Short mmCIF file of C-alpha atoms and ligand atoms in Angstrom, two decimals:
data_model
loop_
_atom_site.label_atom_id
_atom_site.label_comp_id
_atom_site.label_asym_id
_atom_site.label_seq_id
_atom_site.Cartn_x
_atom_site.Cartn_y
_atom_site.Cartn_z
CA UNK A 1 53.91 -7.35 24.57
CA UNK A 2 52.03 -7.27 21.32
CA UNK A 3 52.00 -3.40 19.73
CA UNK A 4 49.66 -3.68 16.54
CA UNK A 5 46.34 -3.42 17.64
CA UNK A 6 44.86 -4.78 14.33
CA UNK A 7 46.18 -8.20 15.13
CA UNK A 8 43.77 -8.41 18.04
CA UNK A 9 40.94 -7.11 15.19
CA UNK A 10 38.76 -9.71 13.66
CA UNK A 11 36.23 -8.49 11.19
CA UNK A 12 33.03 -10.12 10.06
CA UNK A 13 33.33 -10.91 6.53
CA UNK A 14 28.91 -10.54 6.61
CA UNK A 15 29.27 -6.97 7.53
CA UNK A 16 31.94 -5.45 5.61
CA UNK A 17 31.19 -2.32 3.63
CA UNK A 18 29.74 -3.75 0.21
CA UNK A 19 30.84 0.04 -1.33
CA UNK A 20 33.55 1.77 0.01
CA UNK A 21 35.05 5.13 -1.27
CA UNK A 22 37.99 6.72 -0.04
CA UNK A 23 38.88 10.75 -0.50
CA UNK A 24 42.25 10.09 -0.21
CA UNK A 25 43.78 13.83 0.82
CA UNK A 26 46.34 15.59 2.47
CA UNK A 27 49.21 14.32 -0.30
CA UNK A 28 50.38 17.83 -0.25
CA UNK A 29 51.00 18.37 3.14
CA UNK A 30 52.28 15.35 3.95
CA UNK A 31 55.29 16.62 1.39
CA UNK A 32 54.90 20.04 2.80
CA UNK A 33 56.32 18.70 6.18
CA UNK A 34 58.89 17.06 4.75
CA UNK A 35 60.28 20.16 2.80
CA UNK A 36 59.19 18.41 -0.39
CA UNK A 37 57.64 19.46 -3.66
CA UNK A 38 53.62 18.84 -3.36
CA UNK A 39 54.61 16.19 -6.40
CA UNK A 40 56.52 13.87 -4.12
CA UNK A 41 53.21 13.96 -1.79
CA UNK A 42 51.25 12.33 -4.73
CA UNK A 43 54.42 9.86 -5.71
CA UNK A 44 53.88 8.44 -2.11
CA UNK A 45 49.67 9.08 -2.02
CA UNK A 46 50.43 6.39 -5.58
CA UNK A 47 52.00 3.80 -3.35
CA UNK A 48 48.88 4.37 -0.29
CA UNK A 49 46.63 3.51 -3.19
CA UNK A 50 48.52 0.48 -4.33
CA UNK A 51 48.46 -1.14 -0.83
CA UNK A 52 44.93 -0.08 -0.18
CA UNK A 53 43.51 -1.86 -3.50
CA UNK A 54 45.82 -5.00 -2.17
CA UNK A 55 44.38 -4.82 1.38
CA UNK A 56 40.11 -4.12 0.07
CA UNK A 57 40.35 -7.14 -2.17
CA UNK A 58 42.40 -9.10 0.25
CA UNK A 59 39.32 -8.30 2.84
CA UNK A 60 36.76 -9.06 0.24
CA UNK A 61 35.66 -5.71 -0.42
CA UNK A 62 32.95 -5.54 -3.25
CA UNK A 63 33.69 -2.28 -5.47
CA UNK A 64 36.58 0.81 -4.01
CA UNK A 65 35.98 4.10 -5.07
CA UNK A 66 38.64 5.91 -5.22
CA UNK A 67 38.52 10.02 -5.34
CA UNK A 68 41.99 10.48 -7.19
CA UNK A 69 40.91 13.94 -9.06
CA UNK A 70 37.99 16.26 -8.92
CA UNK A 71 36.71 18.76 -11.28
CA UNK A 72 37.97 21.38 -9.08
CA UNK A 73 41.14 20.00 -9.48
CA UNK A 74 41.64 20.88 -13.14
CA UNK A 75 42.28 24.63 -11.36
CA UNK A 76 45.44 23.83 -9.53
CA UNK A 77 48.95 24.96 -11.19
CA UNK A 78 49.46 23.34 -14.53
CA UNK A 79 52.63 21.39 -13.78
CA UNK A 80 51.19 19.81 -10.78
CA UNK A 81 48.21 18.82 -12.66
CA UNK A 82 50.78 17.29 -15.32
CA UNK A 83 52.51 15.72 -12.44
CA UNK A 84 49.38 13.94 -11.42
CA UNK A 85 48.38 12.75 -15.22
CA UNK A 86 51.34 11.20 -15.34
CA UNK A 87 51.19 9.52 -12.03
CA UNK A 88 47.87 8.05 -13.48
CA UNK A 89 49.27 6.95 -16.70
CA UNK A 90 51.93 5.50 -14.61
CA UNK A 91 49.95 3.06 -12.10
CA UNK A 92 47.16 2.69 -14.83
CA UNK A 93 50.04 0.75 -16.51
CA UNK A 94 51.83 -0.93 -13.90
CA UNK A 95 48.87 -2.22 -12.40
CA UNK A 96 47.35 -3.97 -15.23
CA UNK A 97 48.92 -7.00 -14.66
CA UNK A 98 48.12 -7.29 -10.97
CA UNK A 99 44.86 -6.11 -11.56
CA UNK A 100 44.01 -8.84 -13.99
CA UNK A 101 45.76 -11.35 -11.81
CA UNK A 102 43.28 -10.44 -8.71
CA UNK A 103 40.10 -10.45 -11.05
CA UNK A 104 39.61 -6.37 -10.24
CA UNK A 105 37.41 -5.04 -12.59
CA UNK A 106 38.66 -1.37 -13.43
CA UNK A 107 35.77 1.40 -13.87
CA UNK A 108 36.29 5.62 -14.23
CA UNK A 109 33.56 7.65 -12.77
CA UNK A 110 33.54 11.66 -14.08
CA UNK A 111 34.48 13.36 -17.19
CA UNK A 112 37.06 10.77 -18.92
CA UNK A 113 37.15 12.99 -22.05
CA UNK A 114 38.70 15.31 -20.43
CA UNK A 115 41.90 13.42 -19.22
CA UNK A 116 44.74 13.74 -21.81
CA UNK A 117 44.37 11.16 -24.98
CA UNK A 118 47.27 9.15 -23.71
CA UNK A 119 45.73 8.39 -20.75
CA UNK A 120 42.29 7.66 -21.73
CA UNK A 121 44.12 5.33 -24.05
CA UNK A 122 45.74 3.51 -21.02
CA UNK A 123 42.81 3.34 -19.08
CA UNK A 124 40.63 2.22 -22.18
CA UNK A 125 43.17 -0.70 -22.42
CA UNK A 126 42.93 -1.71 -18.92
CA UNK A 127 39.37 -1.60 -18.82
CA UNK A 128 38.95 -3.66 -21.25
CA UNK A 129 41.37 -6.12 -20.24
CA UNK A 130 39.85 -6.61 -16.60
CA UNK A 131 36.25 -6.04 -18.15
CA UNK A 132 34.98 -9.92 -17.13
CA UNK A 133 36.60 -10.04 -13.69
CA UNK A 134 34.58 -10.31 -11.06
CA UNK A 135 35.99 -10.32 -7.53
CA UNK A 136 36.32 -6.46 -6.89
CA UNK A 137 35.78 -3.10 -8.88
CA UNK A 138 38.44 -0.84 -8.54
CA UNK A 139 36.26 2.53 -9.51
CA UNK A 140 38.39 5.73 -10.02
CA UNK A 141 36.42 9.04 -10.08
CA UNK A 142 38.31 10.93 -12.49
CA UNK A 143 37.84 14.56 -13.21
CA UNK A 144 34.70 13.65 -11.12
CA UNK A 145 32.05 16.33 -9.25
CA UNK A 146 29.59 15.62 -8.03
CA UNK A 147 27.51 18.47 -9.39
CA UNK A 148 28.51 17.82 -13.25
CA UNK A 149 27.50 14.31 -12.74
CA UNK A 150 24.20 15.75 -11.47
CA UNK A 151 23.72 18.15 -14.12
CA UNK A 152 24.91 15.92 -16.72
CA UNK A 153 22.18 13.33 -15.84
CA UNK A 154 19.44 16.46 -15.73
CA UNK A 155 20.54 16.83 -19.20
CA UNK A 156 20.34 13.22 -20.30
CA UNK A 157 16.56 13.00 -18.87
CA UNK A 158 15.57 16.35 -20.41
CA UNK A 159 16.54 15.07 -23.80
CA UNK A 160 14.72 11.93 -23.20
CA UNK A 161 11.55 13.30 -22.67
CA UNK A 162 12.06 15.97 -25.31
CA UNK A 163 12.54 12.64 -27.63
CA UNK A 164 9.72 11.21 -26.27
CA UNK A 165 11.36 7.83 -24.92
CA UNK A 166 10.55 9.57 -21.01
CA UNK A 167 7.27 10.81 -19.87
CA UNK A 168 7.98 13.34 -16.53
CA UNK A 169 5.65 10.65 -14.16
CA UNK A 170 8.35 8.55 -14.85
CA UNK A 171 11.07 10.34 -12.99
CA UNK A 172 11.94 8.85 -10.10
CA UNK A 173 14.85 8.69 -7.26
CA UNK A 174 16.08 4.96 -9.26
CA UNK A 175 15.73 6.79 -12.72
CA UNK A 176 18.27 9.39 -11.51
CA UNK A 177 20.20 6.97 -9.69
CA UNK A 178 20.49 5.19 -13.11
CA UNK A 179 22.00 8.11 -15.12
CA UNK A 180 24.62 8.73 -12.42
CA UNK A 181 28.47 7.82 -13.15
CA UNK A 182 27.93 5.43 -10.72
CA UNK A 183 24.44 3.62 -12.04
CA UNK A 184 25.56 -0.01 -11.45
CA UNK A 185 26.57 0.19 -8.50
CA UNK A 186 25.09 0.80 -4.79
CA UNK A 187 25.43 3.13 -2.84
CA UNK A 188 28.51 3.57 -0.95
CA UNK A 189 28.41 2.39 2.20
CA UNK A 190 31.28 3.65 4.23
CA UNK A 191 33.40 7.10 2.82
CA UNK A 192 36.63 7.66 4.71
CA UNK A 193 38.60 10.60 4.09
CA UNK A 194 41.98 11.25 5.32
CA UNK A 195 43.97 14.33 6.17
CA UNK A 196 41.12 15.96 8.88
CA UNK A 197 39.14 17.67 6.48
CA UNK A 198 35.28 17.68 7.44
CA UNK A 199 33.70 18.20 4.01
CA UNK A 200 32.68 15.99 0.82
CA UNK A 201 34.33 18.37 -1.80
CA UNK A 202 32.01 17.55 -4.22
CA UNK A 203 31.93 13.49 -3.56
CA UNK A 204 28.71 11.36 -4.07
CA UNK A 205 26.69 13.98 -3.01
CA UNK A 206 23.81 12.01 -4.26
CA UNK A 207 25.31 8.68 -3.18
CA UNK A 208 26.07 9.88 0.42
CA UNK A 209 22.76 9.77 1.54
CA UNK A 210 23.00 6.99 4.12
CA UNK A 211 26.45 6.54 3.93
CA UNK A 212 28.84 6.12 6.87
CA UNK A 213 31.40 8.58 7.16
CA UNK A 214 35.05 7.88 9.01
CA UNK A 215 37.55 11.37 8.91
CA UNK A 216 40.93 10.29 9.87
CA UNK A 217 43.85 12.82 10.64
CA UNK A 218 46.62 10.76 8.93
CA UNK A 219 47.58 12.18 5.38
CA UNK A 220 47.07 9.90 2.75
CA UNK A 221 50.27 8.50 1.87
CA UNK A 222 50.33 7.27 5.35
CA UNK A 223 47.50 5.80 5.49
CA UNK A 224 48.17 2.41 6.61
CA UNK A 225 46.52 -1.43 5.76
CA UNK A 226 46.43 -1.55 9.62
CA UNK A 227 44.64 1.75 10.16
CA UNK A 228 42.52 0.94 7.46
CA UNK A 229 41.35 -2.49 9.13
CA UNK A 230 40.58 -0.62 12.67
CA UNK A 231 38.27 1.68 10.35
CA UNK A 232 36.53 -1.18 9.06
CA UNK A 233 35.89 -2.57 12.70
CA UNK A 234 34.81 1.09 13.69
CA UNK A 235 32.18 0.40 10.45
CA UNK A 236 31.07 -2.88 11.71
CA UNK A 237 29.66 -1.63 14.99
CA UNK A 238 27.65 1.33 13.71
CA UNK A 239 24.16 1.04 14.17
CA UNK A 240 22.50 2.12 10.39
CA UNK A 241 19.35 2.71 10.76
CA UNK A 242 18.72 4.93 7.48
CA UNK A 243 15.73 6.89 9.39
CA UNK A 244 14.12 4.11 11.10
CA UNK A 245 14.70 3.42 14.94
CA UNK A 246 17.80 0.68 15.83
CA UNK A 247 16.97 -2.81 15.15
CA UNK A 248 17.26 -4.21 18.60
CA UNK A 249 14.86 -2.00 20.07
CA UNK A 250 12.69 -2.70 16.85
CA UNK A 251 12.94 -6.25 17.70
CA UNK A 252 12.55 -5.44 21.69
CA UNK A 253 9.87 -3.80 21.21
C1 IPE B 301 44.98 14.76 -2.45
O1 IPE B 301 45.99 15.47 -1.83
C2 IPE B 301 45.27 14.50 -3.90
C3 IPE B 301 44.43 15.27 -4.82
C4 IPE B 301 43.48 16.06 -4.49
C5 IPE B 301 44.72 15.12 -6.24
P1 IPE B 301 46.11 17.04 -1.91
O2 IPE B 301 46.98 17.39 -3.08
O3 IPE B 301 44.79 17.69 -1.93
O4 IPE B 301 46.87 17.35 -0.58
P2 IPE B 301 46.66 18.58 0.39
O5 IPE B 301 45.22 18.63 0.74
O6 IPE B 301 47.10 19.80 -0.34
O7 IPE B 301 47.50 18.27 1.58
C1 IPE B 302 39.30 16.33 -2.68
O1 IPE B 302 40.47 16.86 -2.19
C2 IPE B 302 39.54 15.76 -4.04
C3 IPE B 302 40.36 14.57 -4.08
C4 IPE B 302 40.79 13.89 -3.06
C5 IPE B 302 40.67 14.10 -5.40
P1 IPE B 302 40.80 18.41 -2.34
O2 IPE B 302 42.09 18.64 -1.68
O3 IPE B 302 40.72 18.80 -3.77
O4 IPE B 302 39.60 19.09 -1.57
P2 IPE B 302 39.51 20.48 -0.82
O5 IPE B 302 39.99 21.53 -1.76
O6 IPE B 302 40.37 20.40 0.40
O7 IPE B 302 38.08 20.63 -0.44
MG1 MG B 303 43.60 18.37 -0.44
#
């Protein structure tokens, strides 16, 4: 008797999530049970992430937003923040290759000055060498919030007008859109966050608007390519209907 109920999942390439961002938690207590230092957590959450960019691109996901580390993070204890840098460094490096090879375009949402030199450097190298590629956009929200990426783009449009290149008619929900971390791309469409916590902390709050949201139990570094697929079936027979009443009864109707 078959076990894996993914193999009996087929998904419609036409309806996949276009945008889909992932708050991967719960790295820490997965090590926690294990009678592990919250360190190992993230050396396992850094293999999730691996098969998870594998899996999106194999499914012909369009851009995966990763939330790796917010700004809130910043306040945790200084070696575990150190731990994580390096973790970064580490698969900003080894993936570069694989990256390339898969024609993933990387892109850091959030405060990239803020990340140690020697990582910027890394990820400054990697951008540039996966800049043309076309087939997926791995996005990593970096010292991201949601709020400072708000705030920041109040700032940017103040100065404008104070410079005179912006009159204040001309604000509008695109112009903000378009001084967001995120201004080339859409909105997300799907945001799945692991580990059974029911909040955004601080994620797209902007972006979320009309996005799906799937909260799954498992901790991230189990998080599997299966579990991942039944999520995106889950997605595919939502009805979105972004304020408006359901299609079919539009059409009925
Ligand atoms: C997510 O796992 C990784 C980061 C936020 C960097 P956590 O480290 O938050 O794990 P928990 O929530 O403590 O289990
Ligand atoms: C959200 O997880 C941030 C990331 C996944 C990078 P947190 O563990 O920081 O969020 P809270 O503290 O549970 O809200
Ligand atoms: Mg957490």
């Amino acid at each position: 008797m078959k076990s894996n109920s993914t193999q009996d999942v087929t998904l419609n390439p036409e309806k996949l999530p276009f945008h889909l961002a992932i708050i991967m938690d719960g790295n820490g207590r997965w090590a926690k049970k294990r009678l592990m230092n919250r360190v190992k957590g993230h050396e396992q959450g850094s293999q999730t992430v691996r098969s998870i960019v594998t899996a999106a691109r194999e499914l012909g996901i369009g851009v995966l937003t990763l939330y790796a580390f917010s700004t809130e993070n910043w306040a945790r204890p200084k070696l575990e923040v150190k731990a994580l840098m390096m973790l970064l460094k580490k698969f900003i490096i080894s993936e570069r290759e694989k990256l390339s090879k898969n024609h993933i375009r990387l892109n850091i949402i959030g405060q990239k000055h803020r990340l140690p030199p020697d990582v910027q450097k890394e990820i400054d190298i990697t951008m540039a060498l996966t800049k043309n590629n076309d087939k997926m956009v791995l996005n990593l929200a970096l010292s991201y919030g949601s709020r400072e990426e708000i705030t920041n783009a109040v700032k940017q449009i103040v100065q404008k007008i104070e410079s005179k290149d912006l009159n204040p008619e001309d604000i509008s929900q695109d112009l903000i859109s378009n001084h967001l971390y995120t201004k080339a791309i859409p909105d997300p469409d799907l945001i799945i966050r692991t580990s059974g916590e029911y909040r955004l902390s601080n994620f797209l709050l902007w972006q979320a608007a009309y996005s799906e949201i799937y909260i799954t139990d498992t901790l991230w570094p189990d998080f599997s390519k299966d579990e991942f697929i039944e999520i995106l079936n889950n997605f595919q027979n939502r009805d979105r209907r972004f304020g408006k009443v359901s299609c079919s009864i539009s059409k009925d109707g």
